[in-house]
Amino acid sequence: KQEVTQIPAALSVPEGENLVLNCSFTDSAIYNLQWFRQDPGKGLTSLLLIQSSQREQTSGRLNASLDKSSGRSTLYIAASQPGDSATYLCAVLQEGGSEKLVFGKGTKLTVNP
Amino acid sequence: GAVVSQHPSRVICKSGTSVKIECRSLDFQATTMFWYRQFPKQSLMLMATSNEGSKATYEQGVEKDKFLINHASLTLSTLTVTSAHPEDSSFYICSAEDVGAYGYTFGSGTRLTVV
């Protein structure tokens, strides 16, 4: 059974700092991995999608890496801003066509002005 | 990009009543949609997979008679919480996959409060 773990559960940083969020998964047989952002009481916003054959994806100040064999992904946020404060979730899609996403519990990020 | 619209965003209902939540894919067709539930400080838990034109597939422990799912068209799935109780109060989110490069797109969620 796939399990997704995100560390740390919460993170507080001053504005301008670069930071890394970690995601690990127990079963490396994944189709892709996706990072989401969730603001309080809101739905999810997709940030980056990495296919299993890819090593990283970049969008603006965000960079996500994937090491499928070791079951790890990181989300790097450069020059953090207070508007980046949210909960960040990673989710993996299993191989085999189940179409089910398995989510981590998220990392709650607070960027202080 | 792909957009999923979920309605209502917030609903308060009395115990024993039923509530319907709609999930629409606005600019793409979705043969499969997913319904999730999220308790405070917990991750999303998949409740069921909604398949257009056929019965939904429910995850273990989810009561199919309580959470009725209808996926009558390629752009609309509905979740009806029947005979709601306070313990059904939660945040419900739907998602759908656009077979392009967008991965899964999520609705904005529905906050259900049963009083």
PDB file of C-alpha atoms in Angstrom, chain B residues 1-113:
ATOM      1  CA  GLY B   1      -5.924  25.426 -18.385  1.00  0.00           C
ATOM      2  CA  ALA B   2      -8.471  22.930 -17.183  1.00  0.00           C
ATOM      3  CA  VAL B   3     -11.058  24.316 -14.793  1.00  0.00           C
ATOM      4  CA  VAL B   4     -13.335  22.437 -12.416  1.00  0.00           C
ATOM      5  CA  SER B   5     -16.223  24.332 -10.889  1.00  0.00           C
ATOM      6  CA  GLN B   6     -17.712  23.116  -7.618  1.00  0.00           C
ATOM      7  CA  HIS B   7     -20.928  24.432  -6.111  1.00  0.00           C
ATOM      8  CA  PRO B   8     -21.943  25.395  -3.489  1.00  0.00           C
ATOM      9  CA  SER B   9     -18.809  26.565  -1.726  1.00  0.00           C
ATOM     10  CA  ARG B  10     -20.509  26.537   1.644  1.00  0.00           C
ATOM     11  CA  VAL B  11     -23.713  24.994   2.926  1.00  0.00           C
ATOM     12  CA  ILE B  12     -25.361  24.634   6.303  1.00  0.00           C
ATOM     13  CA  CYS B  13     -28.140  22.106   6.665  1.00  0.00           C
ATOM     14  CA  LYS B  14     -30.224  20.541   9.389  1.00  0.00           C
ATOM     15  CA  SER B  15     -29.727  16.964  10.558  1.00  0.00           C
ATOM     16  CA  GLY B  16     -31.752  14.537   8.533  1.00  0.00           C
ATOM     17  CA  THR B  17     -31.838  16.585   5.360  1.00  0.00           C
ATOM     18  CA  SER B  18     -29.983  15.909   2.121  1.00  0.00           C
ATOM     19  CA  VAL B  19     -27.450  18.109   0.414  1.00  0.00           C
ATOM     20  CA  LYS B  20     -26.312  17.987  -3.209  1.00  0.00           C
ATOM     21  CA  ILE B  21     -22.881  19.151  -4.320  1.00  0.00           C
ATOM     22  CA  GLU B  22     -22.125  19.708  -7.993  1.00  0.00           C
ATOM     23  CA  CYS B  23     -18.809  19.345  -9.773  1.00  0.00           C
ATOM     24  CA  ARG B  24     -18.436  20.536 -13.360  1.00  0.00           C
ATOM     25  CA  SER B  25     -15.533  20.405 -15.765  1.00  0.00           C
ATOM     26  CA  LEU B  26     -15.836  23.676 -17.642  1.00  0.00           C
ATOM     27  CA  ASP B  27     -13.569  23.332 -20.644  1.00  0.00           C
ATOM     28  CA  PHE B  28     -12.921  19.644 -20.960  1.00  0.00           C
ATOM     29  CA  GLN B  29     -14.729  16.363 -20.758  1.00  0.00           C
ATOM     30  CA  ALA B  30     -14.109  14.112 -17.807  1.00  0.00           C
ATOM     31  CA  THR B  31     -15.146  10.503 -17.991  1.00  0.00           C
ATOM     32  CA  THR B  32     -13.902  10.080 -14.470  1.00  0.00           C
ATOM     33  CA  MET B  33     -14.233  12.414 -11.528  1.00  0.00           C
ATOM     34  CA  PHE B  34     -13.174  11.906  -7.954  1.00  0.00           C
ATOM     35  CA  TRP B  35     -14.706  12.916  -4.662  1.00  0.00           C
ATOM     36  CA  TYR B  36     -12.566  13.580  -1.613  1.00  0.00           C
ATOM     37  CA  ARG B  37     -13.246  14.457   1.953  1.00  0.00           C
ATOM     38  CA  GLN B  38     -10.992  16.389   4.256  1.00  0.00           C
ATOM     39  CA  PHE B  39     -11.193  16.658   8.011  1.00  0.00           C
ATOM     40  CA  PRO B  40      -9.411  19.497   9.820  1.00  0.00           C
ATOM     41  CA  LYS B  41      -5.630  19.136   9.746  1.00  0.00           C
ATOM     42  CA  GLN B  42      -5.915  15.890   7.806  1.00  0.00           C
ATOM     43  CA  SER B  43      -5.057  15.096   4.242  1.00  0.00           C
ATOM     44  CA  LEU B  44      -7.550  14.442   1.521  1.00  0.00           C
ATOM     45  CA  MET B  45      -9.177  11.040   1.616  1.00  0.00           C
ATOM     46  CA  LEU B  46     -10.638   9.595  -1.536  1.00  0.00           C
ATOM     47  CA  MET B  47     -14.295   8.702  -1.054  1.00  0.00           C
ATOM     48  CA  ALA B  48     -15.306   7.486  -4.456  1.00  0.00           C
ATOM     49  CA  THR B  49     -14.543   7.463  -8.137  1.00  0.00           C
ATOM     50  CA  SER B  50     -17.338   8.722 -10.328  1.00  0.00           C
ATOM     51  CA  ASN B  51     -17.624   7.171 -13.770  1.00  0.00           C
ATOM     52  CA  GLU B  52     -19.752   8.707 -16.500  1.00  0.00           C
ATOM     53  CA  GLY B  53     -22.666   6.500 -17.379  1.00  0.00           C
ATOM     54  CA  SER B  54     -21.970   3.843 -14.773  1.00  0.00           C
ATOM     55  CA  LYS B  55     -22.003   3.283 -11.049  1.00  0.00           C
ATOM     56  CA  ALA B  56     -19.478   4.967  -8.853  1.00  0.00           C
ATOM     57  CA  THR B  57     -16.738   3.004  -7.175  1.00  0.00           C
ATOM     58  CA  TYR B  58     -16.587   3.614  -3.447  1.00  0.00           C
ATOM     59  CA  GLU B  59     -13.575   3.307  -1.208  1.00  0.00           C
ATOM     60  CA  GLN B  60     -13.679   0.922   1.695  1.00  0.00           C
ATOM     61  CA  GLY B  61     -15.619   2.294   4.614  1.00  0.00           C
ATOM     62  CA  VAL B  62     -17.614   4.828   2.591  1.00  0.00           C
ATOM     63  CA  GLU B  63     -21.369   4.218   2.682  1.00  0.00           C
ATOM     64  CA  LYS B  64     -22.650   4.284  -0.861  1.00  0.00           C
ATOM     65  CA  ASP B  65     -26.255   4.694   0.260  1.00  0.00           C
ATOM     66  CA  LYS B  66     -25.336   7.752   2.258  1.00  0.00           C
ATOM     67  CA  PHE B  67     -23.086   9.401  -0.313  1.00  0.00           C
ATOM     68  CA  LEU B  68     -24.926   9.128  -3.607  1.00  0.00           C
ATOM     69  CA  ILE B  69     -22.906   9.908  -6.684  1.00  0.00           C
ATOM     70  CA  ASN B  70     -24.322  10.580 -10.115  1.00  0.00           C
ATOM     71  CA  HIS B  71     -22.189  11.197 -13.194  1.00  0.00           C
ATOM     72  CA  ALA B  72     -24.805  11.714 -15.855  1.00  0.00           C
ATOM     73  CA  SER B  73     -22.701  13.596 -18.363  1.00  0.00           C
ATOM     74  CA  LEU B  74     -19.077  14.076 -19.335  1.00  0.00           C
ATOM     75  CA  THR B  75     -18.985  17.421 -17.568  1.00  0.00           C
ATOM     76  CA  LEU B  76     -21.056  16.958 -14.433  1.00  0.00           C
ATOM     77  CA  SER B  77     -20.822  14.788 -11.360  1.00  0.00           C
ATOM     78  CA  THR B  78     -22.934  15.256  -8.240  1.00  0.00           C
ATOM     79  CA  LEU B  79     -22.489  14.076  -4.687  1.00  0.00           C
ATOM     80  CA  THR B  80     -25.581  13.921  -2.506  1.00  0.00           C
ATOM     81  CA  VAL B  81     -25.144  13.522   1.218  1.00  0.00           C
ATOM     82  CA  THR B  82     -28.363  11.882   2.344  1.00  0.00           C
ATOM     83  CA  SER B  83     -29.853  12.116   5.815  1.00  0.00           C
ATOM     84  CA  ALA B  84     -26.956  14.250   6.922  1.00  0.00           C
ATOM     85  CA  HIS B  85     -25.667  14.102  10.464  1.00  0.00           C
ATOM     86  CA  PRO B  86     -23.257  16.392  12.312  1.00  0.00           C
ATOM     87  CA  GLU B  87     -20.434  13.889  11.812  1.00  0.00           C
ATOM     88  CA  ASP B  88     -20.813  14.406   8.062  1.00  0.00           C
ATOM     89  CA  SER B  89     -19.666  17.984   8.521  1.00  0.00           C
ATOM     90  CA  SER B  90     -16.487  18.245   6.530  1.00  0.00           C
ATOM     91  CA  PHE B  91     -14.808  19.758   3.504  1.00  0.00           C
ATOM     92  CA  TYR B  92     -15.646  17.956   0.270  1.00  0.00           C
ATOM     93  CA  ILE B  93     -13.562  18.397  -2.868  1.00  0.00           C
ATOM     94  CA  CYS B  94     -14.004  16.989  -6.336  1.00  0.00           C
ATOM     95  CA  SER B  95     -11.400  16.553  -9.011  1.00  0.00           C
ATOM     96  CA  ALA B  96     -11.139  15.489 -12.609  1.00  0.00           C
ATOM     97  CA  GLU B  97      -8.338  14.665 -14.964  1.00  0.00           C
ATOM     98  CA  ASP B  98      -7.812  16.483 -18.204  1.00  0.00           C
ATOM     99  CA  VAL B  99      -5.864  14.029 -20.347  1.00  0.00           C
ATOM    100  CA  GLY B 100      -3.597  16.854 -21.432  1.00  0.00           C
ATOM    101  CA  ALA B 101      -0.548  17.790 -19.377  1.00  0.00           C
ATOM    102  CA  TYR B 102      -2.466  19.350 -16.523  1.00  0.00           C
ATOM    103  CA  GLY B 103      -2.702  16.370 -14.231  1.00  0.00           C
ATOM    104  CA  TYR B 104      -5.628  16.509 -11.892  1.00  0.00           C
ATOM    105  CA  THR B 105      -7.663  19.670 -11.482  1.00  0.00           C
ATOM    106  CA  PHE B 106      -9.612  20.258  -8.318  1.00  0.00           C
ATOM    107  CA  GLY B 107     -12.763  22.152  -7.537  1.00  0.00           C
ATOM    108  CA  SER B 108     -12.714  24.865  -4.922  1.00  0.00           C
ATOM    109  CA  GLY B 109     -14.364  22.643  -2.350  1.00  0.00           C
ATOM    110  CA  THR B 110     -17.593  22.669  -0.355  1.00  0.00           C
ATOM    111  CA  ARG B 111     -17.704  23.282   3.357  1.00  0.00           C
ATOM    112  CA  LEU B 112     -20.641  21.304   4.729  1.00  0.00           C
ATOM    113  CA  THR B 113     -21.899  22.022   8.219  1.00  0.00           C
TER     114      THR B 113
END
